[in-house]
Amino acid sequence: MGIRFSSIIMGAILAGIGFVWVLSTTIAAFGWLQTFASIVLTLALGLFYQIGYSDGKNAHYLNAKPGDTTPTQQRCAPKA
């Protein structure tokens, strides 16, 4: 248990150092405003993807297997 716990702590420390290094390198290269804008854009795109994926409207397209649907069924509008 002690080895496992110390491995988790060491991994968290190394991940934190890596994150700070990448963030500081990005800020040094692009500046504060552009770095902040890219983080906000990335979070917004992730949120929009999650909303579109979880609303169920496109579920029959995403989970379809070959042969499950005919071409006429695929042309139908997404269900509300």
mmCIF file of N, CA and C in Angstrom:
data_model
loop_
_atom_site.group_PDB
_atom_site.id
_atom_site.type_symbol
_atom_site.label_atom_id
_atom_site.label_comp_id
_atom_site.label_asym_id
_atom_site.label_seq_id
_atom_site.Cartn_x
_atom_site.Cartn_y
_atom_site.Cartn_z
ATOM 1 N N MET A 1 0.824 -1.193 0.000
ATOM 2 C CA MET A 1 0.000 0.000 0.000
ATOM 3 C C MET A 1 0.865 1.252 0.000
ATOM 4 N N GLY A 2 1.959 1.215 0.761
ATOM 5 C CA GLY A 2 2.836 2.374 0.826
ATOM 6 C C GLY A 2 3.496 2.674 -0.498
ATOM 7 N N ILE A 3 3.891 1.626 -1.211
ATOM 8 C CA ILE A 3 4.533 1.833 -2.519
ATOM 9 C C ILE A 3 3.517 2.384 -3.512
ATOM 10 N N ARG A 4 2.319 1.855 -3.481
ATOM 11 C CA ARG A 4 1.284 2.308 -4.406
ATOM 12 C C ARG A 4 0.920 3.769 -4.145
ATOM 13 N N PHE A 5 0.795 4.130 -2.875
ATOM 14 C CA PHE A 5 0.446 5.502 -2.516
ATOM 15 C C PHE A 5 1.550 6.470 -2.923
ATOM 16 N N SER A 6 2.803 6.097 -2.683
ATOM 17 C CA SER A 6 3.904 6.984 -3.059
ATOM 18 C C SER A 6 4.021 7.100 -4.575
ATOM 19 N N SER A 7 3.670 6.041 -5.297
ATOM 20 C CA SER A 7 3.682 6.117 -6.765
ATOM 21 C C SER A 7 2.620 7.086 -7.266
ATOM 22 N N ILE A 8 1.473 7.074 -6.629
ATOM 23 C CA ILE A 8 0.403 8.001 -7.013
ATOM 24 C C ILE A 8 0.828 9.438 -6.741
ATOM 25 N N ILE A 9 1.433 9.655 -5.574
ATOM 26 C CA ILE A 9 1.901 11.007 -5.230
ATOM 27 C C ILE A 9 2.972 11.468 -6.214
ATOM 28 N N MET A 10 3.932 10.594 -6.515
ATOM 29 C CA MET A 10 5.009 10.955 -7.437
ATOM 30 C C MET A 10 4.450 11.228 -8.838
ATOM 31 N N GLY A 11 3.496 10.424 -9.284
ATOM 32 C CA GLY A 11 2.880 10.660 -10.587
ATOM 33 C C GLY A 11 2.142 11.984 -10.638
ATOM 34 N N ALA A 12 1.453 12.319 -9.553
ATOM 35 C CA ALA A 12 0.734 13.595 -9.499
ATOM 36 C C ALA A 12 1.703 14.771 -9.522
ATOM 37 N N ILE A 13 2.818 14.636 -8.806
ATOM 38 C CA ILE A 13 3.817 15.711 -8.799
ATOM 39 C C ILE A 13 4.423 15.891 -10.186
ATOM 40 N N LEU A 14 4.788 14.782 -10.829
ATOM 41 C CA LEU A 14 5.373 14.871 -12.174
ATOM 42 C C LEU A 14 4.368 15.419 -13.189
ATOM 43 N N ALA A 15 3.101 15.022 -13.060
ATOM 44 C CA ALA A 15 2.079 15.553 -13.962
ATOM 45 C C ALA A 15 1.900 17.052 -13.746
ATOM 46 N N GLY A 16 1.942 17.489 -12.500
ATOM 47 C CA GLY A 16 1.833 18.921 -12.208
ATOM 48 C C GLY A 16 3.000 19.706 -12.761
ATOM 49 N N ILE A 17 4.210 19.161 -12.611
ATOM 50 C CA ILE A 17 5.393 19.828 -13.169
ATOM 51 C C ILE A 17 5.287 19.909 -14.690
ATOM 52 N N GLY A 18 4.863 18.824 -15.315
ATOM 53 C CA GLY A 18 4.709 18.821 -16.772
ATOM 54 C C GLY A 18 3.664 19.813 -17.237
ATOM 55 N N PHE A 19 2.546 19.890 -16.509
ATOM 56 C CA PHE A 19 1.492 20.833 -16.874
ATOM 57 C C PHE A 19 1.977 22.271 -16.763
ATOM 58 N N VAL A 20 2.665 22.582 -15.670
ATOM 59 C CA VAL A 20 3.185 23.941 -15.486
ATOM 60 C C VAL A 20 4.219 24.268 -16.558
ATOM 61 N N TRP A 21 5.051 23.303 -16.910
ATOM 62 C CA TRP A 21 6.073 23.525 -17.940
ATOM 63 C C TRP A 21 5.426 23.810 -19.299
ATOM 64 N N VAL A 22 4.436 22.998 -19.671
ATOM 65 C CA VAL A 22 3.756 23.208 -20.958
ATOM 66 C C VAL A 22 3.025 24.545 -20.957
ATOM 67 N N LEU A 23 2.347 24.866 -19.875
ATOM 68 C CA LEU A 23 1.614 26.127 -19.795
ATOM 69 C C LEU A 23 2.558 27.327 -19.856
ATOM 70 N N SER A 24 3.667 27.263 -19.140
ATOM 71 C CA SER A 24 4.602 28.392 -19.166
ATOM 72 C C SER A 24 5.276 28.535 -20.525
ATOM 73 N N THR A 25 5.572 27.422 -21.184
ATOM 74 C CA THR A 25 6.153 27.482 -22.529
ATOM 75 C C THR A 25 5.162 28.090 -23.515
ATOM 76 N N THR A 26 3.894 27.713 -23.394
ATOM 77 C CA THR A 26 2.864 28.260 -24.277
ATOM 78 C C THR A 26 2.689 29.754 -24.046
ATOM 79 N N ILE A 27 2.668 30.169 -22.801
ATOM 80 C CA ILE A 27 2.527 31.596 -22.495
ATOM 81 C C ILE A 27 3.730 32.376 -23.014
ATOM 82 N N ALA A 28 4.923 31.819 -22.856
ATOM 83 C CA ALA A 28 6.127 32.499 -23.339
ATOM 84 C C ALA A 28 6.119 32.624 -24.858
ATOM 85 N N ALA A 29 5.567 31.629 -25.543
ATOM 86 C CA ALA A 29 5.571 31.648 -27.003
ATOM 87 C C ALA A 29 4.451 32.516 -27.577
ATOM 88 N N PHE A 30 3.259 32.456 -26.984
ATOM 89 C CA PHE A 30 2.101 33.118 -27.587
ATOM 90 C C PHE A 30 1.561 34.295 -26.792
ATOM 91 N N GLY A 31 1.898 34.417 -25.544
ATOM 92 C CA GLY A 31 1.369 35.496 -24.718
ATOM 93 C C GLY A 31 0.167 35.043 -23.910
ATOM 94 N N TRP A 32 -0.168 35.847 -22.906
ATOM 95 C CA TRP A 32 -1.255 35.499 -21.993
ATOM 96 C C TRP A 32 -2.608 35.433 -22.680
ATOM 97 N N LEU A 33 -2.911 36.446 -23.475
ATOM 98 C CA LEU A 33 -4.243 36.537 -24.066
ATOM 99 C C LEU A 33 -4.518 35.387 -25.026
ATOM 100 N N GLN A 34 -3.577 35.089 -25.897
ATOM 101 C CA GLN A 34 -3.789 34.019 -26.866
ATOM 102 C C GLN A 34 -3.838 32.653 -26.180
ATOM 103 N N THR A 35 -3.030 32.465 -25.147
ATOM 104 C CA THR A 35 -3.072 31.205 -24.401
ATOM 105 C C THR A 35 -4.421 31.039 -23.712
ATOM 106 N N PHE A 36 -4.906 32.084 -23.069
ATOM 107 C CA PHE A 36 -6.210 32.029 -22.407
ATOM 108 C C PHE A 36 -7.324 31.778 -23.421
ATOM 109 N N ALA A 37 -7.250 32.449 -24.577
ATOM 110 C CA ALA A 37 -8.271 32.266 -25.609
ATOM 111 C C ALA A 37 -8.272 30.833 -26.136
ATOM 112 N N SER A 38 -7.106 30.236 -26.306
ATOM 113 C CA SER A 38 -7.062 28.864 -26.810
ATOM 114 C C SER A 38 -7.597 27.877 -25.778
ATOM 115 N N ILE A 39 -7.355 28.135 -24.490
ATOM 116 C CA ILE A 39 -7.902 27.269 -23.443
ATOM 117 C C ILE A 39 -9.422 27.369 -23.415
ATOM 118 N N VAL A 40 -9.948 28.583 -23.502
ATOM 119 C CA VAL A 40 -11.402 28.780 -23.507
ATOM 120 C C VAL A 40 -12.026 28.126 -24.736
ATOM 121 N N LEU A 41 -11.400 28.273 -25.897
ATOM 122 C CA LEU A 41 -11.921 27.662 -27.119
ATOM 123 C C LEU A 41 -11.919 26.140 -27.017
ATOM 124 N N THR A 42 -10.862 25.577 -26.477
ATOM 125 C CA THR A 42 -10.793 24.126 -26.317
ATOM 126 C C THR A 42 -11.876 23.623 -25.373
ATOM 127 N N LEU A 43 -12.090 24.315 -24.264
ATOM 128 C CA LEU A 43 -13.147 23.922 -23.330
ATOM 129 C C LEU A 43 -14.532 24.052 -23.961
ATOM 130 N N ALA A 44 -14.744 25.113 -24.739
ATOM 131 C CA ALA A 44 -16.041 25.305 -25.397
ATOM 132 C C ALA A 44 -16.294 24.207 -26.427
ATOM 133 N N LEU A 45 -15.282 23.859 -27.199
ATOM 134 C CA LEU A 45 -15.454 22.793 -28.186
ATOM 135 C C LEU A 45 -15.745 21.458 -27.507
ATOM 136 N N GLY A 46 -15.067 21.187 -26.402
ATOM 137 C CA GLY A 46 -15.344 19.967 -25.652
ATOM 138 C C GLY A 46 -16.757 19.944 -25.100
ATOM 139 N N LEU A 47 -17.219 21.086 -24.618
ATOM 140 C CA LEU A 47 -18.583 21.181 -24.097
ATOM 141 C C LEU A 47 -19.606 20.984 -25.208
ATOM 142 N N PHE A 48 -19.394 21.630 -26.356
ATOM 143 C CA PHE A 48 -20.326 21.479 -27.472
ATOM 144 C C PHE A 48 -20.346 20.043 -27.981
ATOM 145 N N TYR A 49 -19.195 19.390 -28.013
ATOM 146 C CA TYR A 49 -19.154 17.993 -28.435
ATOM 147 C C TYR A 49 -19.940 17.124 -27.465
ATOM 148 N N GLN A 50 -19.760 17.351 -26.174
ATOM 149 C CA GLN A 50 -20.462 16.553 -25.172
ATOM 150 C C GLN A 50 -21.968 16.773 -25.253
ATOM 151 N N ILE A 51 -22.391 18.015 -25.466
ATOM 152 C CA ILE A 51 -23.823 18.296 -25.593
ATOM 153 C C ILE A 51 -24.383 17.594 -26.821
ATOM 154 N N GLY A 52 -23.694 17.677 -27.936
ATOM 155 C CA GLY A 52 -24.178 17.040 -29.157
ATOM 156 C C GLY A 52 -24.168 15.536 -29.079
ATOM 157 N N TYR A 53 -23.222 14.979 -28.347
ATOM 158 C CA TYR A 53 -23.119 13.524 -28.260
ATOM 159 C C TYR A 53 -24.142 12.954 -27.297
ATOM 160 N N SER A 54 -24.471 13.687 -26.237
ATOM 161 C CA SER A 54 -25.318 13.130 -25.188
ATOM 162 C C SER A 54 -26.800 13.415 -25.377
ATOM 163 N N ASP A 55 -27.180 14.219 -26.365
ATOM 164 C CA ASP A 55 -28.605 14.542 -26.484
ATOM 165 C C ASP A 55 -29.405 13.422 -27.137
ATOM 166 N N GLY A 56 -28.741 12.414 -27.706
ATOM 167 C CA GLY A 56 -29.426 11.265 -28.263
ATOM 168 C C GLY A 56 -29.939 11.446 -29.667
ATOM 169 N N LYS A 57 -29.852 12.642 -30.236
ATOM 170 C CA LYS A 57 -30.385 12.866 -31.570
ATOM 171 C C LYS A 57 -29.600 12.112 -32.634
ATOM 172 N N ASN A 58 -28.294 11.979 -32.434
ATOM 173 C CA ASN A 58 -27.468 11.330 -33.441
ATOM 174 C C ASN A 58 -27.058 9.924 -33.033
ATOM 175 N N ALA A 59 -27.724 9.362 -32.045
ATOM 176 C CA ALA A 59 -27.300 8.063 -31.522
ATOM 177 C C ALA A 59 -27.416 6.964 -32.574
ATOM 178 N N HIS A 60 -28.445 7.023 -33.420
ATOM 179 C CA HIS A 60 -28.586 5.944 -34.394
ATOM 180 C C HIS A 60 -27.532 6.034 -35.489
ATOM 181 N N TYR A 61 -26.932 7.180 -35.688
ATOM 182 C CA TYR A 61 -25.828 7.289 -36.643
ATOM 183 C C TYR A 61 -24.516 6.831 -36.011
ATOM 184 N N LEU A 62 -24.283 7.192 -34.758
ATOM 185 C CA LEU A 62 -23.011 6.885 -34.114
ATOM 186 C C LEU A 62 -22.867 5.410 -33.781
ATOM 187 N N ASN A 63 -23.963 4.752 -33.424
ATOM 188 C CA ASN A 63 -23.890 3.369 -32.962
ATOM 189 C C ASN A 63 -24.283 2.360 -34.031
ATOM 190 N N ALA A 64 -24.499 2.804 -35.267
ATOM 191 C CA ALA A 64 -24.941 1.901 -36.323
ATOM 192 C C ALA A 64 -23.808 0.981 -36.753
ATOM 193 N N LYS A 65 -24.179 -0.265 -37.041
ATOM 194 C CA LYS A 65 -23.222 -1.232 -37.577
ATOM 195 C C LYS A 65 -23.563 -1.451 -39.049
ATOM 196 N N PRO A 66 -22.601 -1.872 -39.863
ATOM 197 C CA PRO A 66 -22.898 -2.111 -41.278
ATOM 198 C C PRO A 66 -24.019 -3.137 -41.432
ATOM 199 N N GLY A 67 -25.000 -2.800 -42.238
ATOM 200 C CA GLY A 67 -26.124 -3.692 -42.477
ATOM 201 C C GLY A 67 -27.295 -3.480 -41.545
ATOM 202 N N ASP A 68 -27.144 -2.706 -40.486
ATOM 203 C CA ASP A 68 -28.253 -2.468 -39.559
ATOM 204 C C ASP A 68 -29.325 -1.569 -40.161
ATOM 205 N N THR A 69 -28.911 -0.621 -40.980
ATOM 206 C CA THR A 69 -29.857 0.327 -41.548
ATOM 207 C C THR A 69 -29.733 0.343 -43.059
ATOM 208 N N THR A 70 -30.825 0.674 -43.695
ATOM 209 C CA THR A 70 -30.819 0.814 -45.150
ATOM 210 C C THR A 70 -30.513 2.269 -45.491
ATOM 211 N N PRO A 71 -30.134 2.556 -46.737
ATOM 212 C CA PRO A 71 -29.867 3.952 -47.114
ATOM 213 C C PRO A 71 -31.065 4.869 -46.901
ATOM 214 N N THR A 72 -32.290 4.364 -47.071
ATOM 215 C CA THR A 72 -33.458 5.223 -46.857
ATOM 216 C C THR A 72 -33.637 5.538 -45.377
ATOM 217 N N GLN A 73 -33.306 4.613 -44.497
ATOM 218 C CA GLN A 73 -33.405 4.890 -43.065
ATOM 219 C C GLN A 73 -32.365 5.915 -42.630
ATOM 220 N N GLN A 74 -31.210 5.916 -43.266
ATOM 221 C CA GLN A 74 -30.164 6.854 -42.887
ATOM 222 C C GLN A 74 -30.472 8.271 -43.355
ATOM 223 N N ARG A 75 -31.356 8.421 -44.332
ATOM 224 C CA ARG A 75 -31.689 9.754 -44.817
ATOM 225 C C ARG A 75 -32.745 10.433 -43.958
ATOM 226 N N CYS A 76 -33.294 9.745 -42.981
ATOM 227 C CA CYS A 76 -34.330 10.343 -42.142
ATOM 228 C C CYS A 76 -33.732 11.422 -41.247
ATOM 229 N N ALA A 77 -34.585 12.334 -40.837
ATOM 230 C CA ALA A 77 -34.147 13.412 -39.949
ATOM 231 C C ALA A 77 -33.902 12.843 -38.554
ATOM 232 N N PRO A 78 -32.974 13.425 -37.812
ATOM 233 C CA PRO A 78 -32.741 12.956 -36.442
ATOM 234 C C PRO A 78 -33.998 13.098 -35.595
ATOM 235 N N LYS A 79 -34.208 12.150 -34.712
ATOM 236 C CA LYS A 79 -35.396 12.168 -33.859
ATOM 237 C C LYS A 79 -35.231 13.195 -32.750
ATOM 238 N N ALA A 80 -36.332 13.877 -32.429
ATOM 239 C CA ALA A 80 -36.289 14.915 -31.385
ATOM 240 C C ALA A 80 -36.330 14.324 -30.013
#
